[in-house]
PDB file of C-alpha atoms in Angstrom:
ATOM      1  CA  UNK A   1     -14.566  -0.178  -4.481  1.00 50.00           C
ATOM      2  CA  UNK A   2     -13.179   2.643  -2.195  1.00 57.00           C
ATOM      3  CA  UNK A   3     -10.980   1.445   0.911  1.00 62.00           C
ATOM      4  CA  UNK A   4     -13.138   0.610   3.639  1.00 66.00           C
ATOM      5  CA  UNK A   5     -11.634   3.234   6.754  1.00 72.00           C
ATOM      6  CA  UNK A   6     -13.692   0.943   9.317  1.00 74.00           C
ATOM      7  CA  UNK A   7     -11.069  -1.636   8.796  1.00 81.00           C
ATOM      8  CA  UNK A   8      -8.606   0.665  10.818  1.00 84.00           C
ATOM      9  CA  UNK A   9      -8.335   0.098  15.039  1.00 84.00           C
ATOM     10  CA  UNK A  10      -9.097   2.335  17.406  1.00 84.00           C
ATOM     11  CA  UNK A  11      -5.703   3.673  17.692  1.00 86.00           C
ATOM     12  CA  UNK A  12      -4.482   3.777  13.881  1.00 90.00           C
ATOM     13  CA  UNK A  13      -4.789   6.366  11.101  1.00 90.00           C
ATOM     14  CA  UNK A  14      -3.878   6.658   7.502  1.00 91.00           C
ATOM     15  CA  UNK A  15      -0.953   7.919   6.722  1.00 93.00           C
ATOM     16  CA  UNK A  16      -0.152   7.211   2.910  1.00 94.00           C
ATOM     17  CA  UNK A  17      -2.911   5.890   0.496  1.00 93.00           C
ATOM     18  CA  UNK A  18      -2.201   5.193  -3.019  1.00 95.00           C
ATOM     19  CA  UNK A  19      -3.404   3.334  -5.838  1.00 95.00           C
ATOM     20  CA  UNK A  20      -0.566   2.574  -8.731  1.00 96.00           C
ATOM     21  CA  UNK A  21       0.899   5.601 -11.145  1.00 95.00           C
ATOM     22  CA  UNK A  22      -0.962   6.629 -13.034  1.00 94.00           C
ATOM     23  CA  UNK A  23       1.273   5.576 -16.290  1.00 93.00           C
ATOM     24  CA  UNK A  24      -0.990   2.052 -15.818  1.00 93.00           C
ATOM     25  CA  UNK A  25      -3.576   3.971 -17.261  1.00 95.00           C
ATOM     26  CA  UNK A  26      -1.818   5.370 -20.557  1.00 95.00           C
ATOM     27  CA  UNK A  27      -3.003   2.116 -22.134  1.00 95.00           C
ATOM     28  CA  UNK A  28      -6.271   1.766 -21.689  1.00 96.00           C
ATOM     29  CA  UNK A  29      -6.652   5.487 -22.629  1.00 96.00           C
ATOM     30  CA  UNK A  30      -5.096   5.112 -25.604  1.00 96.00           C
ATOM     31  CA  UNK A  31      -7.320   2.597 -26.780  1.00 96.00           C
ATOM     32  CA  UNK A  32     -10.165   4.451 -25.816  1.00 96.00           C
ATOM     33  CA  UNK A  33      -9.300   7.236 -27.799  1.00 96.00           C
ATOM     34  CA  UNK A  34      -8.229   4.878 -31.000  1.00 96.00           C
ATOM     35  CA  UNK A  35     -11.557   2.956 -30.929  1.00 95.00           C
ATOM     36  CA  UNK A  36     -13.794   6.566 -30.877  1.00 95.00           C
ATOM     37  CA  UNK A  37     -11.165   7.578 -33.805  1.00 95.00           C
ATOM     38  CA  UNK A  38     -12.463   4.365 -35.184  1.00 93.00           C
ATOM     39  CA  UNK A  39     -16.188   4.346 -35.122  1.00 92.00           C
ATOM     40  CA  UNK A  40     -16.222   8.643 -36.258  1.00 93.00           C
ATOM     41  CA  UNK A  41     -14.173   7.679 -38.988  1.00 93.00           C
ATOM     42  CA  UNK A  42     -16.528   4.238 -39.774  1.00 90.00           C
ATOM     43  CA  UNK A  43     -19.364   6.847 -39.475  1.00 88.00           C
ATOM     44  CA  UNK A  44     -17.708   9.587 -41.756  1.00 91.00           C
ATOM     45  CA  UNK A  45     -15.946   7.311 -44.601  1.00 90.00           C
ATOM     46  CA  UNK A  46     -18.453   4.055 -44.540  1.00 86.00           C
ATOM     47  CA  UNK A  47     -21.537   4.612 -47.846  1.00 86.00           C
ATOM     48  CA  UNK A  48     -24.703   5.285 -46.754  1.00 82.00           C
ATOM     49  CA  UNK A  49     -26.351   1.535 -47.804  1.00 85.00           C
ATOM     50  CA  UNK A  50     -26.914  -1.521 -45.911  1.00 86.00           C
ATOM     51  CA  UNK A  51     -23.506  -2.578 -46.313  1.00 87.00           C
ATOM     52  CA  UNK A  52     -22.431   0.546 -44.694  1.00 86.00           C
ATOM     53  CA  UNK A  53     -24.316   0.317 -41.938  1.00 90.00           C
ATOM     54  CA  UNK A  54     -23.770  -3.179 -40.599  1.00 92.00           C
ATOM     55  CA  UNK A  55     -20.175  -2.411 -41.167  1.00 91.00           C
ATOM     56  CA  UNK A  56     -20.435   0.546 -38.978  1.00 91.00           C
ATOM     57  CA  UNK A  57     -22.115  -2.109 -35.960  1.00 92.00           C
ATOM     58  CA  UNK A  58     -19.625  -4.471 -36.329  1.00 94.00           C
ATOM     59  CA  UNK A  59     -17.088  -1.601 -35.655  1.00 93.00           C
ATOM     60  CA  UNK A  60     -18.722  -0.223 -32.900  1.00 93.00           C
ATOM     61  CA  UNK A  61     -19.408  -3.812 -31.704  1.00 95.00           C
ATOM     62  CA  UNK A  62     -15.881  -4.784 -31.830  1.00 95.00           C
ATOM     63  CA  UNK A  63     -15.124  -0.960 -30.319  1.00 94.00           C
ATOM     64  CA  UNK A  64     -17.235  -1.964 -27.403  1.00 95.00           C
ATOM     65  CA  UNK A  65     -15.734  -5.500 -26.031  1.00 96.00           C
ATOM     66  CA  UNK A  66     -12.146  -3.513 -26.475  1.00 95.00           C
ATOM     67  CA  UNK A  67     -13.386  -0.932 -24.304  1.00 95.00           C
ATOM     68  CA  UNK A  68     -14.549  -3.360 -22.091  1.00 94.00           C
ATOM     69  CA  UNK A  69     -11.831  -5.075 -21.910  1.00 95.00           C
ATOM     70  CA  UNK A  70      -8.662  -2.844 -22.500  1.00 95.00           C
ATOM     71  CA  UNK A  71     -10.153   0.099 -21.010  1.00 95.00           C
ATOM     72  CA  UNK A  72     -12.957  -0.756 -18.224  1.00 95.00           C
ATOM     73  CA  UNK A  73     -11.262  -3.420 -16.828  1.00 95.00           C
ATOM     74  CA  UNK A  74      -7.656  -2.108 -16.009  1.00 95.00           C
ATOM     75  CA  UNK A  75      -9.109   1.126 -14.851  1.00 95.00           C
ATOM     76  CA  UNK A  76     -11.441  -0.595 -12.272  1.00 95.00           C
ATOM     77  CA  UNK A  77      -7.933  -2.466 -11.816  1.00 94.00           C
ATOM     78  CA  UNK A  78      -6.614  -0.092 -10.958  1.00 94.00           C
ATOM     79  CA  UNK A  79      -9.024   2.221  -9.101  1.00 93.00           C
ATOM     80  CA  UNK A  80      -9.846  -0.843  -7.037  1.00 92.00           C
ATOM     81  CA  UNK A  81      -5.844  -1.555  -5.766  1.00 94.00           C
ATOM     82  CA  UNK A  82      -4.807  -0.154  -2.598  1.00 93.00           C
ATOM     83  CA  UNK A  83      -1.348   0.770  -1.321  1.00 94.00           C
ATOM     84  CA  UNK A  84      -2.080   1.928   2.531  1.00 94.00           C
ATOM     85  CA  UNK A  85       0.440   3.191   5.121  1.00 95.00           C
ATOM     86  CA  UNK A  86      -0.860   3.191   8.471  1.00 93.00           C
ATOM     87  CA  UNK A  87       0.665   4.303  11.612  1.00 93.00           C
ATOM     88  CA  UNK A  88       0.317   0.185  12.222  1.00 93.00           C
ATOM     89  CA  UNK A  89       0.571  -1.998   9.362  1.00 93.00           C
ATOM     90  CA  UNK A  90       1.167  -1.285   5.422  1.00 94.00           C
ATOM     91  CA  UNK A  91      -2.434  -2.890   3.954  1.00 92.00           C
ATOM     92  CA  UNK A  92      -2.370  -4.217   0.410  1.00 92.00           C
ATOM     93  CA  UNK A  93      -5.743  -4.944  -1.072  1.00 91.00           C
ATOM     94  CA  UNK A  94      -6.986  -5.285  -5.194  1.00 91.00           C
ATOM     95  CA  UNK A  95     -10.386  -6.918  -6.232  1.00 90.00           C
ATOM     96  CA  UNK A  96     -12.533  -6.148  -8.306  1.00 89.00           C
ATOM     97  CA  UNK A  97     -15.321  -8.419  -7.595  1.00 89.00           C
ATOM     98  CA  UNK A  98     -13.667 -10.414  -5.016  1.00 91.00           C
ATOM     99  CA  UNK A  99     -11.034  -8.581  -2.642  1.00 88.00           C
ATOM    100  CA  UNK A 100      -7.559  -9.988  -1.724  1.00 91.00           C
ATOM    101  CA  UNK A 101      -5.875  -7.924   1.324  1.00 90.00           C
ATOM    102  CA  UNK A 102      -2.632  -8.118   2.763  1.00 90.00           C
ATOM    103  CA  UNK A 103      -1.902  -6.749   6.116  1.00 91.00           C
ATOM    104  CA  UNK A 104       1.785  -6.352   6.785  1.00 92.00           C
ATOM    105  CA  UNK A 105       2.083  -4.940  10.371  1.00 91.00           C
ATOM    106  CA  UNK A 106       5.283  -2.584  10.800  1.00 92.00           C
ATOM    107  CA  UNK A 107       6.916  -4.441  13.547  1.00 90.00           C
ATOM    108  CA  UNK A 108       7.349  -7.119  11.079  1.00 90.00           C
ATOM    109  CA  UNK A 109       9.084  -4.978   8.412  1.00 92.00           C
ATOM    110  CA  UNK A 110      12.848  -5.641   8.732  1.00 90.00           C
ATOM    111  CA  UNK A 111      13.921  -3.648   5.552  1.00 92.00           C
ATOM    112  CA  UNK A 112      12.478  -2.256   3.026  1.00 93.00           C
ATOM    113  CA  UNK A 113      14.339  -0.853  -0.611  1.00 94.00           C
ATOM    114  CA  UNK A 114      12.990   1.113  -3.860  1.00 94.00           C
ATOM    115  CA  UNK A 115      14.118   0.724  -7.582  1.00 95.00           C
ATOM    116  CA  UNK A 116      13.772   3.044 -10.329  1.00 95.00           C
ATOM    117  CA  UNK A 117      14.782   2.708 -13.917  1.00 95.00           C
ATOM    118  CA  UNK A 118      15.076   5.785 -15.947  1.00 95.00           C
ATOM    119  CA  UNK A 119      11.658   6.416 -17.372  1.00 93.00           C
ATOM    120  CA  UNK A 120      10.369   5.157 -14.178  1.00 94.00           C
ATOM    121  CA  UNK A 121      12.637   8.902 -12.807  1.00 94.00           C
ATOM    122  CA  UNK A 122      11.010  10.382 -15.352  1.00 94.00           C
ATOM    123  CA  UNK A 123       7.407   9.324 -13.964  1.00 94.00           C
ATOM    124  CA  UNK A 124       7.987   9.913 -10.514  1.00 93.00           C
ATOM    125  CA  UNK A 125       7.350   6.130  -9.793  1.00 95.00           C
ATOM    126  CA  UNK A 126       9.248   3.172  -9.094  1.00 95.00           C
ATOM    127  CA  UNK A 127       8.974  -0.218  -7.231  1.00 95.00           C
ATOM    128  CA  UNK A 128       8.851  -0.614  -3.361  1.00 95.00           C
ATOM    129  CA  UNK A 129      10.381  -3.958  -2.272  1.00 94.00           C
ATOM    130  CA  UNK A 130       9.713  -4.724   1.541  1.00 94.00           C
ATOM    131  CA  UNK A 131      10.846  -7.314   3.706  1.00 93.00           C
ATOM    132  CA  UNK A 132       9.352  -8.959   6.296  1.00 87.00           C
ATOM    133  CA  UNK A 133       9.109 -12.021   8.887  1.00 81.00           C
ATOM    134  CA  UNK A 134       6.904 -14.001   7.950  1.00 72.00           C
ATOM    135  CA  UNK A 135       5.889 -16.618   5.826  1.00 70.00           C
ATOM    136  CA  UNK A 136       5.743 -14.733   2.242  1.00 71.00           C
ATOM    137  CA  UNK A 137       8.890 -12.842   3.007  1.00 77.00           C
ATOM    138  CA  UNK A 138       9.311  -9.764   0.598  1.00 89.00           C
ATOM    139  CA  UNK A 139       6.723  -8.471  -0.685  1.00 91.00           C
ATOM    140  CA  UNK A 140       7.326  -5.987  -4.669  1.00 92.00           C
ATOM    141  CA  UNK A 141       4.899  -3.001  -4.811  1.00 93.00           C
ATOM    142  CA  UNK A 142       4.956  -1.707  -8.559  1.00 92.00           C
ATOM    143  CA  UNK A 143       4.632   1.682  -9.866  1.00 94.00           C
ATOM    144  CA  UNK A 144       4.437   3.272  -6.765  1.00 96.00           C
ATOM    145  CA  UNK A 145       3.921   6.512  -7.472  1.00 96.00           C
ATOM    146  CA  UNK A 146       6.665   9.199  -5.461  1.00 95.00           C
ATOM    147  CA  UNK A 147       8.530   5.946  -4.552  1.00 95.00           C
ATOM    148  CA  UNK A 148      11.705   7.755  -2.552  1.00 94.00           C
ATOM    149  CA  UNK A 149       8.754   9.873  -0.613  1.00 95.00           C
ATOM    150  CA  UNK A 150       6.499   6.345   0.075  1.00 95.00           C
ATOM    151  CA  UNK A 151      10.253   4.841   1.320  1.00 95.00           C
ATOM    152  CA  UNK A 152      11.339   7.606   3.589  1.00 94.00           C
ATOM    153  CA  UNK A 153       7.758   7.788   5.018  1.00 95.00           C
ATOM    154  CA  UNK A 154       7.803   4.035   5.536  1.00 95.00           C
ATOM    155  CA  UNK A 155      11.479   4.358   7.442  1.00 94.00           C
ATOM    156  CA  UNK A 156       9.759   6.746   9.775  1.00 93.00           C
ATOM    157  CA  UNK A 157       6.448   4.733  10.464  1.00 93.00           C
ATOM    158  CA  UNK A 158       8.855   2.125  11.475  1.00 92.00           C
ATOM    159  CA  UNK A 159      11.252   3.555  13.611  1.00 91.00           C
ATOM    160  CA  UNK A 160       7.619   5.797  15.723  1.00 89.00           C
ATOM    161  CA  UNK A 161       6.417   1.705  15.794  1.00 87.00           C
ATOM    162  CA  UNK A 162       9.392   0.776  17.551  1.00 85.00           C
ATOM    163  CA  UNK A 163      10.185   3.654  19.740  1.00 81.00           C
ATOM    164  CA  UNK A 164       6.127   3.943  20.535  1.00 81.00           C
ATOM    165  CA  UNK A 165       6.380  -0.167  21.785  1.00 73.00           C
ATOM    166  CA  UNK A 166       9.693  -0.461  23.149  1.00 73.00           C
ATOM    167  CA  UNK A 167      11.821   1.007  26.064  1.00 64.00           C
ATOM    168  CA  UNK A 168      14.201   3.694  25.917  1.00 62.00           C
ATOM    169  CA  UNK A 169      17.550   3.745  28.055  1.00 61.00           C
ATOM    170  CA  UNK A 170      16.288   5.933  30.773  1.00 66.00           C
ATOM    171  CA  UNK A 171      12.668   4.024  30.949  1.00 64.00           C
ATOM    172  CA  UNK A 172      14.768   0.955  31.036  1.00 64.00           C
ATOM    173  CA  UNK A 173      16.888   2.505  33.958  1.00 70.00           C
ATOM    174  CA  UNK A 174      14.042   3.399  35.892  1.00 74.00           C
ATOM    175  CA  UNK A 175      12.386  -0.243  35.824  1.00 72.00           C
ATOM    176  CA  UNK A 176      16.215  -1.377  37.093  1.00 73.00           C
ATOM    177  CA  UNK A 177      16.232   1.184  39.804  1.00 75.00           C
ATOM    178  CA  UNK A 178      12.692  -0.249  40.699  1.00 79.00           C
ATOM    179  CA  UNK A 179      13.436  -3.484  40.722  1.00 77.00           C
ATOM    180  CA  UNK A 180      16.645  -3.016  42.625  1.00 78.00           C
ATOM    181  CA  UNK A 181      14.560  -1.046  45.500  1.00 79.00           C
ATOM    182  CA  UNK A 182      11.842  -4.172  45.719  1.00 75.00           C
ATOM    183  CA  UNK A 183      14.434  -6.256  46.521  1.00 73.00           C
ATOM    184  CA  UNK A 184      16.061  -4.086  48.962  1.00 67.00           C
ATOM    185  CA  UNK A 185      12.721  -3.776  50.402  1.00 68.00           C
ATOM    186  CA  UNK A 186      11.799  -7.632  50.262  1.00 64.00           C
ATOM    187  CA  UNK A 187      15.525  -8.428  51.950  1.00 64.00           C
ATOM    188  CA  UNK A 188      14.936  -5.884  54.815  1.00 63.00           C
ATOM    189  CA  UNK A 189      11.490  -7.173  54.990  1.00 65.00           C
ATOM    190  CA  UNK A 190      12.840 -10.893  55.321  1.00 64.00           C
ATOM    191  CA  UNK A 191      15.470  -9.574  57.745  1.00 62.00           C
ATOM    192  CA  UNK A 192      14.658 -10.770  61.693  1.00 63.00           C
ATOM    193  CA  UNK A 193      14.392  -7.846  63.551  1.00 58.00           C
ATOM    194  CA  UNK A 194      17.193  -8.296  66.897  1.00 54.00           C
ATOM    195  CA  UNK A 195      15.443  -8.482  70.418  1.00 51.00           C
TER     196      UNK A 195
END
């Protein structure tokens, strides 16, 4: 399932999307590869007979449901989790028949921290904690891939949130100065004029 773009408002865009590091996929890759090592050597070393042959099935057999289900499934596990950075909201969907999505919008995010242990340096992935209001409260994205670059860019996206829906000092001086004037206005307007 690719992430549906006509999810996004008028007004946002995509800045980040990710799916988890790609080290969640060393696994399943590995028993790929065992389970072909498997059946070529069933097909190279089992006798030519009957015997042979319904051994060689029942390897392939069992070959196939681990494929299925140590290799198919956590890639399409994978492929189908989302890790999106909008210039909005940080969206968090996975599914792979049914979808699950979490929409954290950035005004919400009050603080937001990465971890790394050593072979996660090594990687160049790590785990993206972030905090928000609200009722699930922190929210711990695993093997984000480039971790300190997902971090920084999520600082930014938050502080171009706030400074796009809030007022400056000098916008907030102007609305005083304008507010100040409408009431000089409305008390020389109230004023009696002297006959």
């Amino acid at each position: 399932m690719a992430f549906p773009e006509d999810m996004l408002t008028d007004d946002e865009h995509v800045v980040l999307h990710l799916h988890p590091h790609w080290k969640a996929l060393v696994g399943p890759v590995a028993v790929l590869v065992l389970v072909v090592a498997a059946v070529v050597a069933g097909f190279l070393l089992l006798p030519g007979g009957t015997g042979g042959t319904v051994a060689l099935y029942a390897i392939a057999v069992a070959g196939l449901v681990a494929v299925s289900w140590l290799t198919v499934r956590p890639f399409l596990i994978w492929r189908t989790t989302h890790y999106v950075f909008t210039n909005e909201r940080v969206v968090l969907q996975h599914g792979v028949f049914s979808r699950e999505r979490r929409d954290i919008p950035l005004n919400r995010v009050n603080d937001h921290s990465m971890s790394q242990r050593f072979s996660e340096r090594l990687l160049g992935c790590g785990t993206l904690t972030i905090e928000s209001a609200g009722e699930r409260g922190q929210t711990v994205l695993a093997d984000i891939p480039g971790v300190g670059r997902v971090q920084t860019t999520l600082y930014e996206l938050v502080e171009n949130h706030h400074d796009r829906h809030s007022l400056g000092d000098g916008e907030m001086r102007e609305i005083l100065d304008e507010v100040r004037q409408d009431r000089g206005q409305d008390r020389a307007d109230d004023t009696p004029a002297a006959t």
